[in-house]
Amino acid sequence: MRIALLADVHANLEALEACLAHATAHGAERLVFLGDLVGYGADPAAVVARVRGLAESGAIVLRGNHDEAALTGPRNFSRNAAVAIRWTADQLPMPTRAYLGGLPLTHEEEDRLYTHADGSDPGAWNYVTDSTAARESLEGTQARLTFCGHTHVPALFGLTATEKLVAHTPTSNVLLPLMQPRRWVAVIGSVGQPRDGNPAACYGLLDTAACTCGWMRVAYDVPAAAAKIRAAGLPEFLADRLFTGT
Amino acid sequence: MKDGELLAGFTLGPVVHRGGMALLREVTHPDHPGTMLMKQPLLAEGEDPAAIVSFEMEQMILPRLGGPHVPRCIAVGHEPLPWIVMERIDGDSLRPLRDRLPRPLEEVAALGASIADALDSVHRQGVVHLDVKPSNILRREADGRMVLVDFGLSRAARLPDLMEEEFRLPYGSAPYMAPEQVMGVRGDPASDLFALGVLMYFFATGIRPFGDPKFSPELRRRLWSDPPPPRALVPECPPWLQEVILRCLEPAPARRHASAGQLAFDLRHPEQVALGPRSKKLRRDPWSERMKRRFHPDHQPKLRRPLASLPRQNAPIIAVAIDLEGGSTEMAEALRGMVGRVLETFPGARVACLNVLNGPPTRSGAGLDDSGRNAHLRRLIELRHWSAPLNLPEQRLTHHVLESLDTGAAVLAYAAQNRVDHIILGASAVTLTRRVLGTVSTEVGRDAPCTVTLVRLRDS
């Protein structure tokens, strides 16, 4: 089965629709949203509504730190992120807030763990950016495969047969083996606000039979998403960064 | 596990090889014709578990490689122990040749060229072998093509490097290991060219250029200590072959051939190899030179190259087909301009200038009568005249007069044999006969194994 992993959509409806179309065309039969549906972008209500619809037909949806902050207020947020999340909170009708509040932090199926940030302490929102963090995540969890987001930068970490940790930067659109019986943490890049220097939307395409994962990159209408951010009066920087992917 | 047992649908047959690290046995499967080989790691008690890491590296790489120069991977699995099932290659490894050294020099050059073809094929797929040695090279009985086996130490540019942290494992085989490998740099395709240089030196002279060191300080000698030049050991070794072998053995990877394809090209065109100081050496460098390389910081070889400068995409072989009879001055200039622009993009590119002499093909050298030889020579001079304004150094520029009645077929055959990446040629003028019969340029454009640029002059 092919599973599309969508992390950090961040209220970017254009990027979300482009990734969904790409995933469907590439045979994805299941969708997993790895948290942070809202924040930064200009379409929080529309994105949550779209994802809720998908959840009704079986998509798994997890809570991220921005989804939480939209309900409880920003904690440890950068200035721009805090401005955006306060604006976001005002855009969300009560039922939407209730929906976000009810989302789980993690989901497990077969040998896979889905989570927004470091899976060993999901509510702490730690970033899996380097080998030390990846080892912590692997040692604090049981699943063979962990899929997370939160960093907006694609990465793959694995433990070898001699318990050494290897780090790898995935090449776009290349299917990488998540070799049995080893354990891996796949950090999926961001759908709505990539920060690895590539402005194309990123989502993960997992093939459970072949045991491979690809970090797919999808072009979307960046000017449209950026124009909405500006029109909403959100910080300029949040619009500008979509063009550079930084 | 015993004969006749089943593993993932494969029926196990007899063990055919027991190496230091792995076991090979015959297997069959109802869905696959013939016998195949199953490879499993040998894990004796107390064995370094790092061997498993190496095996799993091969499990990742082999299924992602294709082409005639690697065994086709049928399946991989991990229970009860990791295993790989692959195509069984009909043909011996080059290891037995080691008992009959030195080999004739023509054979060394031909073997070297065929091995370089195989390296070129895997390098183009983003994989550096890193353990090139006679026992890891098989020769297909059917067509003589070389097959690389054992990718346990290899590095694939697009895959996680499981071996990165395994410092206890040797990074290759001591006699063949490139200096940068000795120092822990994994992933430069030029490392495989060094190993091939060692192999050619060994096969040509019967002596390993750097011995078979057992300890690390001895292993590091190859960073500064040059071996005796092959001509000192085998006087009949031609200067061009020494040039090629010693270039492979350059301690700095950037000083070796720009790609395996270019090395194969040199080995197949002895008359075109630019002879530099390496070809003239008759003894080792003086002691003072070696000490300088060993201790003087400015003279130590640069072993690490930035990823972007690695010869993957920037060192193509470009063939320009030049019409010396019908072509106009304008077309000659337009072709040169196009070659110049392509060269600006690819700093490691080399250019082969081709002209086809439409006579009956003769065996090179032997069968040419005087008039034929004169025509051939004249064409060569004209080709050199055409290429002079490109201002390319000798080792990046070659000239070839092909003899054939069929111009298009000759250019295509040349491109296939020499692994040409890009053909540049002028569009033929459109006449009625050509409309009917097709032109050389349409034929080349349709059938070329690579990119083709067609240069056409705009009507004034």
XYZ file of C-alpha atoms in Angstrom:
706
model
C 0.000 0.000 0.000
C 1.109 3.533 -0.737
C 0.678 6.106 2.000
C 1.094 9.865 1.578
C 2.617 11.585 4.603
C 1.768 15.263 4.839
C 3.461 17.387 7.478
C 3.367 21.091 8.285
C 0.660 22.179 5.858
C 0.517 25.498 7.737
C -2.690 26.823 6.227
C -1.290 26.744 2.690
C -4.266 25.515 0.668
C -2.510 25.819 -2.709
C 0.387 23.611 -1.582
C -1.981 21.110 0.041
C -4.126 20.685 -3.070
C -1.004 20.265 -5.258
C 0.380 17.543 -2.980
C -2.968 15.727 -2.748
C -3.271 15.675 -6.541
C 0.316 14.442 -6.897
C -0.156 11.744 -4.263
C -3.368 10.512 -5.904
C -1.637 10.370 -9.283
C 1.148 8.319 -7.671
C -1.187 5.744 -6.211
C -1.488 6.875 -2.594
C -4.427 5.049 -1.013
C -4.080 6.440 2.458
C -3.288 9.864 3.884
C -1.528 10.686 7.125
C -1.334 14.299 8.314
C 1.630 14.689 10.646
C 0.444 17.842 12.412
C 0.558 21.627 12.031
C -2.411 22.106 9.751
C -2.490 25.792 10.700
C -0.157 28.685 11.504
C 1.854 30.987 9.190
C -0.467 30.646 6.183
C -3.640 32.520 5.230
C -6.138 29.658 4.862
C -6.439 27.988 8.264
C -10.201 27.439 8.240
C -10.258 26.154 4.661
C -7.321 23.786 5.244
C -8.842 22.329 8.411
C -12.187 21.898 6.639
C -10.493 20.097 3.739
C -8.502 17.807 6.029
C -11.577 17.060 8.155
C -13.332 15.915 5.020
C -10.419 13.624 4.197
C -10.397 12.287 7.756
C -14.006 11.222 7.328
C -12.880 8.955 4.507
C -10.043 7.456 6.525
C -7.164 9.909 6.672
C -5.191 9.959 9.908
C -4.767 13.463 11.330
C -2.386 14.355 14.174
C -1.981 17.493 16.256
C 1.078 19.725 15.933
C 2.372 22.503 18.156
C 0.802 25.229 15.981
C -2.589 23.499 16.112
C -2.236 23.473 19.875
C -1.055 27.097 20.048
C -4.060 28.232 18.016
C -6.152 27.083 20.980
C -3.949 27.864 23.966
C -1.776 30.753 22.775
C 1.836 30.711 21.556
C 4.586 29.432 23.828
C 8.258 29.705 22.791
C 7.202 31.024 19.380
C 9.215 33.405 17.217
C 7.715 36.879 16.811
C 6.314 36.188 13.319
C 4.957 32.810 14.357
C 3.260 34.339 17.393
C 1.661 37.124 15.331
C 0.412 34.553 12.827
C -0.994 32.172 15.416
C -2.959 34.947 17.165
C -4.412 35.908 13.800
C -5.136 32.221 13.111
C -6.985 31.812 16.397
C -9.363 34.595 15.349
C -10.118 32.882 12.053
C -11.206 29.558 13.507
C -14.876 29.001 14.356
C -15.647 27.090 17.536
C -16.314 23.694 15.898
C -12.952 23.907 14.136
C -11.222 24.699 17.418
C -12.926 21.740 19.023
C -11.796 19.509 16.167
C -8.155 20.617 16.505
C -8.336 20.141 20.267
C -9.465 16.558 19.830
C -6.643 15.474 17.526
C -4.241 12.827 18.894
C -0.492 13.421 19.213
C 0.550 10.068 17.765
C -0.818 7.136 15.828
C 0.616 3.644 15.495
C -0.129 0.980 12.904
C 1.835 -2.182 12.067
C 5.520 -1.290 12.481
C 4.979 2.449 12.074
C 4.698 5.380 14.456
C 3.367 8.694 13.193
C 4.022 11.836 15.210
C 4.558 15.560 14.653
C 7.877 16.007 16.510
C 10.271 13.719 18.447
C 8.195 10.604 19.109
C 9.851 9.782 22.434
C 8.057 12.716 24.118
C 5.444 13.897 21.612
C 3.985 16.728 23.701
C 7.395 18.350 24.255
C 7.682 19.284 20.565
C 11.407 18.543 20.292
C 12.958 18.853 16.854
C 14.587 15.835 15.183
C 17.303 17.770 13.395
C 20.471 15.798 14.099
C 21.822 12.378 15.006
C 21.611 12.997 18.740
C 17.938 13.908 18.551
C 17.239 11.003 16.195
C 18.891 8.559 18.565
C 16.826 9.929 21.441
C 13.679 9.455 19.401
C 14.587 5.885 18.436
C 15.630 4.886 21.934
C 12.452 6.270 23.448
C 10.078 4.471 21.070
C 9.306 0.903 19.986
C 8.136 1.122 16.383
C 10.539 0.106 13.633
C 9.670 3.167 11.554
C 8.936 6.667 12.835
C 7.546 9.374 10.587
C 7.539 12.951 11.802
C 7.694 16.551 10.633
C 8.128 19.774 12.630
C 11.578 20.749 11.246
C 10.435 21.595 7.683
C 13.698 20.020 6.471
C 13.774 16.519 4.898
C 16.053 14.041 6.654
C 16.446 10.320 7.194
C 18.149 8.737 10.195
C 18.794 5.039 10.759
C 20.398 2.681 13.231
C 22.787 0.149 11.679
C 23.309 -3.445 12.790
C 26.091 -2.177 15.048
C 23.799 0.483 16.572
C 25.586 3.332 14.821
C 23.409 6.208 13.766
C 23.579 7.269 10.130
C 22.145 10.532 8.846
C 21.137 11.136 5.256
C 19.678 14.029 3.312
C 17.159 12.529 0.895
C 17.358 13.505 -2.756
C 14.004 14.727 -4.062
C 11.736 12.109 -5.636
C 14.134 9.197 -5.006
C 12.608 6.183 -3.262
C 14.888 5.248 -0.375
C 14.870 1.780 1.193
C 13.921 1.659 4.872
C 15.764 -1.646 5.123
C 14.445 -4.448 7.294
C 15.082 -5.203 10.087
C 16.704 -1.858 10.927
C 14.972 1.091 12.572
C 14.544 4.452 10.851
C 13.256 7.958 11.588
C 12.013 9.708 8.469
C 11.636 13.450 8.906
C 9.229 14.568 6.199
C 9.653 18.083 4.854
C 6.873 20.656 4.899
C 3.886 20.862 2.562
C 3.130 24.519 3.195
C 6.410 26.168 4.206
C 9.554 24.309 3.051
C 12.793 25.529 4.648
C 15.470 23.459 2.910
C 16.112 25.957 0.145
C 13.683 24.304 -2.255
C 10.382 26.222 -2.475
C 8.453 23.222 -3.876
C 5.948 21.617 -1.496
C 7.233 18.410 0.096
C 5.385 15.291 1.201
C 6.409 11.701 1.897
C 5.323 8.771 -0.237
C 5.669 5.504 1.634
C 5.364 2.141 -0.092
C 4.728 -0.426 2.623
C 5.259 -3.466 0.370
C 8.578 -2.319 -1.092
C 9.493 -0.678 2.202
C 10.619 2.534 0.530
C 9.952 6.181 1.219
C 10.296 9.070 -1.211
C 10.486 12.755 -0.358
C 8.364 14.065 -3.219
C 8.574 17.671 -4.346
C 5.587 19.330 -5.961
C 5.352 22.704 -7.667
C 2.388 24.838 -6.569
C 1.111 28.381 -7.036
C 3.473 30.170 -4.645
C 2.468 33.718 -5.734
C -1.193 32.970 -4.929
C -0.408 31.624 -1.443
C 1.939 34.557 -0.767
C -0.591 37.122 -1.995
C -3.180 35.760 0.453
C -0.686 36.089 3.319
C -0.058 39.729 2.390
C -3.763 40.455 1.925
C -4.465 39.049 5.380
C -2.011 41.526 6.854
C 0.270 38.783 8.143
C 4.042 39.539 8.359
C 5.657 40.108 4.922
C 8.422 37.693 5.793
C 5.964 34.789 5.895
C 5.009 35.543 2.283
C 8.585 36.139 1.095
C 9.987 32.902 2.482
C 7.603 30.807 0.376
C 9.435 31.992 -2.760
C 12.848 30.928 -1.511
C 11.923 27.905 0.572
C 13.849 29.212 3.552
C 20.750 -24.483 6.183
C 20.953 -27.536 3.972
C 20.564 -28.443 0.307
C 16.974 -28.775 -0.774
C 15.650 -26.482 1.945
C 13.312 -23.667 0.950
C 13.963 -19.990 1.718
C 11.427 -17.400 0.554
C 10.484 -19.688 -2.338
C 14.085 -20.381 -3.376
C 15.298 -23.974 -3.273
C 18.797 -24.041 -1.819
C 21.469 -25.874 -3.795
C 25.104 -26.629 -3.078
C 27.563 -24.058 -1.744
C 29.737 -22.902 -4.629
C 32.005 -20.447 -2.860
C 32.986 -19.694 0.696
C 34.812 -16.376 0.933
C 36.107 -14.462 3.913
C 32.905 -12.557 4.486
C 30.161 -14.392 2.600
C 28.836 -17.682 1.380
C 27.523 -18.261 -2.147
C 25.172 -21.113 -2.975
C 23.176 -22.135 -6.010
C 19.439 -21.620 -5.778
C 16.465 -22.187 -8.073
C 12.977 -20.737 -8.135
C 9.931 -21.824 -10.155
C 9.372 -18.230 -11.361
C 12.939 -17.698 -12.534
C 14.680 -19.783 -15.185
C 18.045 -21.405 -14.520
C 20.138 -21.340 -11.420
C 20.869 -18.205 -9.480
C 23.219 -17.441 -6.621
C 22.249 -16.696 -3.055
C 24.742 -14.680 -1.053
C 24.679 -14.770 2.727
C 27.086 -13.222 5.211
C 29.377 -15.589 7.058
C 29.009 -14.877 10.711
C 31.391 -17.054 12.605
C 31.431 -16.875 16.371
C 33.213 -13.723 17.518
C 33.112 -12.302 14.013
C 32.914 -8.544 13.699
C 29.197 -7.673 13.487
C 30.243 -4.833 11.185
C 30.232 -7.480 8.437
C 26.433 -7.375 8.641
C 26.456 -3.629 8.066
C 28.512 -4.132 4.918
C 26.142 -6.860 3.759
C 23.127 -4.637 4.319
C 24.843 -1.880 2.347
C 25.052 -4.288 -0.584
C 21.392 -5.211 -0.043
C 20.523 -1.549 -0.522
C 22.737 -0.882 -3.518
C 22.524 -3.982 -5.717
C 18.747 -3.909 -6.382
C 19.141 -0.305 -7.535
C 21.866 -1.017 -10.090
C 21.212 -2.090 -13.656
C 23.019 -2.848 -16.888
C 25.316 -5.622 -18.099
C 28.171 -4.727 -15.746
C 26.562 -5.862 -12.482
C 24.808 -9.128 -11.599
C 21.050 -8.625 -11.850
C 19.520 -8.631 -8.382
C 16.532 -10.987 -8.118
C 15.516 -10.519 -4.480
C 16.775 -9.561 -1.043
C 15.555 -10.606 2.384
C 16.550 -10.608 6.005
C 15.248 -13.803 7.540
C 16.650 -15.813 9.181
C 19.810 -13.944 8.144
C 20.208 -11.324 5.457
C 20.432 -12.745 1.941
C 20.636 -11.598 -1.665
C 19.663 -13.670 -4.697
C 21.319 -12.567 -7.908
C 22.032 -13.604 -11.453
C 24.735 -16.225 -11.788
C 27.417 -14.892 -14.123
C 28.898 -17.410 -16.541
C 32.588 -16.659 -16.442
C 35.620 -16.541 -14.197
C 36.933 -13.716 -12.096
C 40.249 -12.136 -13.063
C 41.885 -13.606 -9.985
C 43.346 -16.689 -11.731
C 45.233 -14.353 -14.091
C 47.359 -13.343 -11.120
C 49.148 -16.677 -11.362
C 50.245 -15.919 -14.907
C 51.799 -12.471 -14.605
C 52.988 -10.360 -16.265
C 50.370 -10.290 -19.013
C 51.017 -9.083 -22.551
C 50.674 -5.295 -22.659
C 47.930 -5.285 -25.331
C 45.912 -7.573 -23.084
C 46.442 -5.251 -20.113
C 45.179 -2.264 -22.117
C 42.166 -4.201 -23.427
C 41.293 -5.529 -19.957
C 41.722 -2.054 -18.508
C 39.382 -0.552 -21.108
C 36.694 -3.188 -20.469
C 36.924 -2.722 -16.709
C 36.739 1.058 -17.165
C 33.511 0.522 -19.170
C 32.056 -1.355 -16.210
C 33.144 1.371 -13.781
C 31.695 4.032 -16.059
C 28.373 2.202 -16.010
C 28.115 2.058 -12.202
C 29.518 5.571 -11.723
C 26.794 6.889 -14.016
C 24.313 5.268 -11.664
C 25.760 7.233 -8.756
C 27.686 4.350 -7.195
C 31.407 4.137 -6.430
C 32.553 0.533 -5.964
C 35.538 1.142 -3.623
C 36.784 -2.447 -3.725
C 37.952 -2.938 -7.295
C 40.373 -5.885 -7.483
C 40.773 -8.978 -9.681
C 38.599 -11.216 -7.507
C 35.698 -8.722 -7.674
C 35.690 -8.548 -11.470
C 34.078 -11.334 -13.502
C 34.362 -11.666 -17.257
C 31.147 -12.774 -18.980
C 31.954 -15.766 -21.140
C 29.311 -14.829 -23.707
C 30.613 -11.407 -24.687
C 33.727 -10.720 -22.622
C 32.082 -7.839 -20.780
C 33.247 -7.187 -17.243
C 30.909 -7.553 -14.286
C 31.607 -5.923 -10.924
C 30.605 -7.901 -7.861
C 30.624 -7.309 -4.103
C 29.205 -3.875 -3.374
C 29.668 -4.278 0.377
C 32.105 -1.385 0.685
C 30.481 0.759 -1.977
C 29.043 4.226 -1.599
C 25.860 5.229 -3.383
C 25.433 8.980 -3.656
C 21.666 8.879 -3.162
C 21.474 6.270 -0.401
C 22.317 6.504 3.290
C 25.919 5.421 3.858
C 25.666 2.673 6.469
C 29.449 2.254 6.404
C 30.151 5.872 7.261
C 30.575 5.149 10.956
C 32.246 1.737 10.671
C 35.833 2.726 11.352
C 36.912 -0.754 12.350
C 36.304 -2.229 8.924
C 38.973 -1.925 6.269
C 37.793 0.530 3.661
C 38.976 -1.596 0.787
C 41.714 -4.061 -0.099
C 45.186 -2.896 0.925
C 47.015 -3.261 -2.400
C 44.277 -1.477 -4.392
C 43.002 1.176 -2.009
C 43.240 4.790 -3.174
C 45.064 7.255 -0.890
C 41.855 9.145 -0.138
C 40.190 5.863 0.882
C 43.104 5.170 3.210
C 42.351 8.537 4.805
C 38.641 7.738 5.122
C 37.192 9.686 2.179
C 34.375 7.582 0.720
C 32.609 8.363 -2.507
C 35.013 9.823 -5.061
C 34.671 7.863 -8.330
C 38.368 8.511 -8.934
C 39.100 6.029 -6.120
C 37.992 3.246 -8.469
C 40.316 4.582 -11.180
C 43.236 4.352 -8.752
C 42.379 0.718 -8.006
C 42.162 -0.014 -11.727
C 45.563 1.655 -12.154
C 47.003 -0.685 -9.509
C 45.461 -3.641 -11.312
C 46.899 -2.616 -14.693
C 50.331 -1.926 -13.171
C 50.263 -5.319 -11.435
C 49.142 -7.184 -14.556
C 51.679 -5.382 -16.770
C 54.686 -5.820 -14.501
C 53.850 -8.721 -12.191
C 54.577 -6.454 -9.234
C 52.104 -4.587 -7.036
C 52.952 -0.876 -7.152
C 52.460 -0.407 -3.402
C 52.971 -3.988 -2.220
C 50.447 -5.637 0.070
C 50.781 -3.622 3.266
C 49.424 -5.015 6.498
C 49.662 -1.945 8.713
C 48.407 1.555 8.531
C 51.688 3.554 8.238
C 52.717 1.350 5.330
C 49.296 1.844 3.768
C 49.758 5.598 3.899
C 53.041 5.491 1.949
C 51.055 5.713 -1.309
C 50.199 9.311 -0.428
C 53.749 10.412 -1.130
C 55.869 7.500 -2.357
C 55.703 6.861 -6.111
C 56.200 3.304 -7.403
C 58.932 2.511 -9.951
C 57.542 3.463 -13.376
C 56.325 0.427 -15.366
C 58.912 1.112 -18.113
C 61.663 0.564 -15.538
C 60.328 -2.959 -14.937
C 59.043 -3.822 -18.415
C 61.176 -1.985 -20.990
C 58.774 -2.767 -23.836
C 55.923 -0.961 -22.052
C 54.968 1.852 -24.428
C 55.167 5.398 -23.051
C 51.433 5.947 -23.654
C 50.464 2.993 -21.447
C 52.769 4.199 -18.698
C 51.198 7.641 -19.011
C 47.733 6.146 -18.512
C 48.695 3.846 -15.636
C 50.646 6.479 -13.724
C 47.837 8.972 -14.218
C 45.483 6.501 -12.510
C 47.985 6.231 -9.660
C 48.191 9.982 -9.005
C 47.744 10.505 -5.247
C 45.408 13.480 -5.777
C 42.080 12.285 -7.242
C 41.699 15.488 -9.270
C 44.858 14.606 -11.241
C 43.493 11.246 -12.415
C 41.255 10.875 -15.485
C 38.121 12.990 -15.331
C 35.910 9.889 -15.606
C 36.074 6.138 -16.146
C 34.703 6.752 -19.642
C 37.634 9.014 -20.442
C 40.068 6.418 -19.110
C 38.499 3.756 -21.351
C 38.802 6.203 -24.227
C 42.554 6.648 -23.661
C 43.110 2.891 -23.397
C 41.374 2.403 -26.756
C 43.188 5.237 -28.539
C 46.882 4.860 -27.710
C 47.944 7.134 -30.559
C 45.817 9.909 -29.110
C 47.148 9.834 -25.548
C 48.926 13.091 -24.763
C 52.391 12.130 -23.543
C 53.436 14.156 -20.523
C 56.290 13.799 -18.040
C 54.636 10.631 -16.643
C 55.229 8.817 -19.917
C 58.957 9.621 -19.880
C 59.783 8.558 -16.340
C 62.328 5.761 -16.131
C 62.981 5.845 -12.412
C 61.207 6.876 -9.245
C 61.186 10.508 -8.159
C 64.312 11.549 -6.254
C 64.303 11.057 -2.503
C 64.051 14.804 -1.881
C 60.865 15.032 -3.980
C 59.235 12.230 -2.057
C 60.165 13.782 1.269
C 58.707 17.074 0.114
C 55.405 15.356 -0.692
C 55.524 13.643 2.643
C 56.264 16.594 4.890
C 55.820 19.890 3.069
C 52.244 21.098 3.558
C 52.109 22.712 0.109
C 53.137 19.538 -1.663
C 50.754 17.090 -0.079
C 48.064 15.741 -2.380
C 44.557 17.172 -1.953
C 42.441 14.141 -1.190
C 39.028 15.602 -0.532
C 37.090 17.170 -3.336
C 33.903 19.183 -2.932
C 30.857 17.145 -3.911
C 30.043 19.489 -6.768
C 33.373 18.900 -8.499
C 33.061 15.115 -8.504
C 33.165 13.757 -12.032
C 29.609 12.662 -12.414
C 27.990 15.111 -14.775
C 30.753 17.516 -15.650
C 33.151 15.304 -17.604
C 31.329 14.128 -20.716
C 32.909 12.880 -23.910
C 31.752 15.105 -26.752
C 32.080 13.962 -30.367
C 31.890 16.548 -33.143
C 31.273 15.197 -36.623
C 32.892 17.520 -39.124
C 32.168 17.492 -42.820
C 35.468 18.434 -44.435
C 34.220 18.121 -48.010
C 30.781 19.662 -48.282
C 30.826 21.857 -45.187
C 31.011 25.627 -45.509
C 33.253 27.943 -43.526
C 30.149 29.312 -41.810
C 29.125 25.839 -40.722
C 32.656 25.077 -39.472
C 32.507 28.214 -37.377
C 28.996 27.529 -36.112
C 30.038 24.022 -35.021
C 33.078 25.363 -33.219
C 30.918 27.963 -31.491
C 28.535 25.268 -30.270
C 31.403 23.100 -29.010
C 32.853 26.127 -27.214
C 29.575 26.809 -25.437
C 29.183 23.195 -24.337
C 32.780 23.201 -23.063
C 32.067 26.258 -20.933
C 29.362 24.289 -19.129
C 31.446 21.145 -18.639
C 34.944 21.958 -17.388
C 35.970 18.274 -17.435
C 34.704 17.521 -20.938
C 36.891 16.187 -23.696
C 36.282 16.554 -27.387
C 36.741 13.946 -30.101
C 36.763 15.452 -33.604
C 35.440 12.969 -36.143
C 35.557 12.864 -39.887
C 34.363 10.010 -42.035
C 36.412 9.128 -45.096
C 33.994 7.456 -47.497
C 36.179 4.668 -48.787
C 36.041 0.936 -48.260
C 37.047 0.239 -44.669
C 40.625 -0.948 -44.278
C 42.329 -2.378 -41.285
C 44.020 0.494 -39.518
C 47.611 0.920 -40.642
C 48.138 -2.411 -42.330
C 45.986 -2.389 -45.465
C 46.310 1.227 -46.481
C 47.977 1.897 -49.770
C 49.863 5.128 -50.247
C 46.973 7.115 -51.628
C 44.689 5.889 -48.851
C 47.264 6.763 -46.236
C 47.702 10.200 -47.770
C 43.960 10.875 -47.785
C 43.766 9.756 -44.177
C 46.660 11.975 -43.139
C 45.317 14.953 -45.010
C 41.999 14.611 -43.217
C 43.756 14.438 -39.854
C 45.651 17.638 -40.625
C 42.419 19.350 -41.642
C 40.698 18.175 -38.466
C 43.502 19.620 -36.369
C 43.213 22.832 -38.295
C 39.485 22.929 -37.544
C 39.981 22.335 -33.821
C 42.961 24.650 -33.262
C 40.817 27.730 -32.434
C 39.193 25.779 -29.563
C 42.495 26.169 -27.704
C 42.093 22.927 -25.799
C 45.032 21.198 -24.106
C 46.201 18.054 -25.851
C 44.763 15.655 -23.289
C 41.253 17.012 -23.796
C 41.229 16.883 -27.588
C 41.520 13.979 -30.017
C 41.098 13.565 -33.778
C 39.749 10.542 -35.586
C 39.325 9.771 -39.257
C 36.841 6.906 -39.569
C 36.743 4.957 -42.805
C 33.372 3.780 -43.936
C 30.969 4.000 -46.828
C 28.191 4.875 -44.430
C 28.868 8.152 -42.607
C 25.935 7.946 -40.212
C 26.635 4.357 -39.214
C 30.308 5.176 -38.616
C 29.476 8.083 -36.302
C 26.912 5.979 -34.434
C 29.296 3.045 -34.007
C 32.010 5.379 -32.756
C 29.624 6.927 -30.221
C 28.543 3.539 -28.911
C 32.068 2.091 -28.638
C 33.501 5.133 -26.920
C 30.607 5.875 -24.577
C 30.160 9.305 -26.112
C 27.754 11.501 -24.120
C 26.978 14.149 -26.671
C 27.265 14.291 -30.472
C 27.405 17.664 -32.191
C 26.977 17.800 -35.943
C 25.852 20.109 -38.681
C 22.434 19.684 -40.261
C 22.747 18.395 -43.798
C 21.421 20.623 -46.557
C 18.025 19.420 -47.675
C 18.004 18.167 -51.256
C 15.474 15.973 -52.998
C 17.518 12.765 -52.709
C 18.139 13.441 -49.039
C 14.459 14.000 -48.437
C 13.860 10.546 -49.804
C 16.823 8.661 -48.388
C 17.157 10.549 -45.111
C 20.211 12.490 -44.099
C 23.173 11.630 -41.926
C 21.951 14.053 -39.291
C 18.447 12.587 -39.112
C 19.902 9.094 -38.879
C 22.272 10.112 -36.082
C 19.531 12.040 -34.294
C 17.213 9.048 -34.430
C 19.623 6.276 -33.468
C 22.272 7.897 -31.270
C 22.768 6.399 -27.785
C 23.187 9.900 -26.342
C 22.260 13.575 -26.669
C 22.610 15.024 -30.164
C 22.911 18.701 -31.010
C 22.117 19.594 -34.583
C 23.683 22.853 -35.731
C 21.839 24.589 -38.551
C 22.642 27.894 -40.214
C 19.759 30.308 -40.376
C 18.865 31.478 -43.899
C 20.288 34.925 -44.377
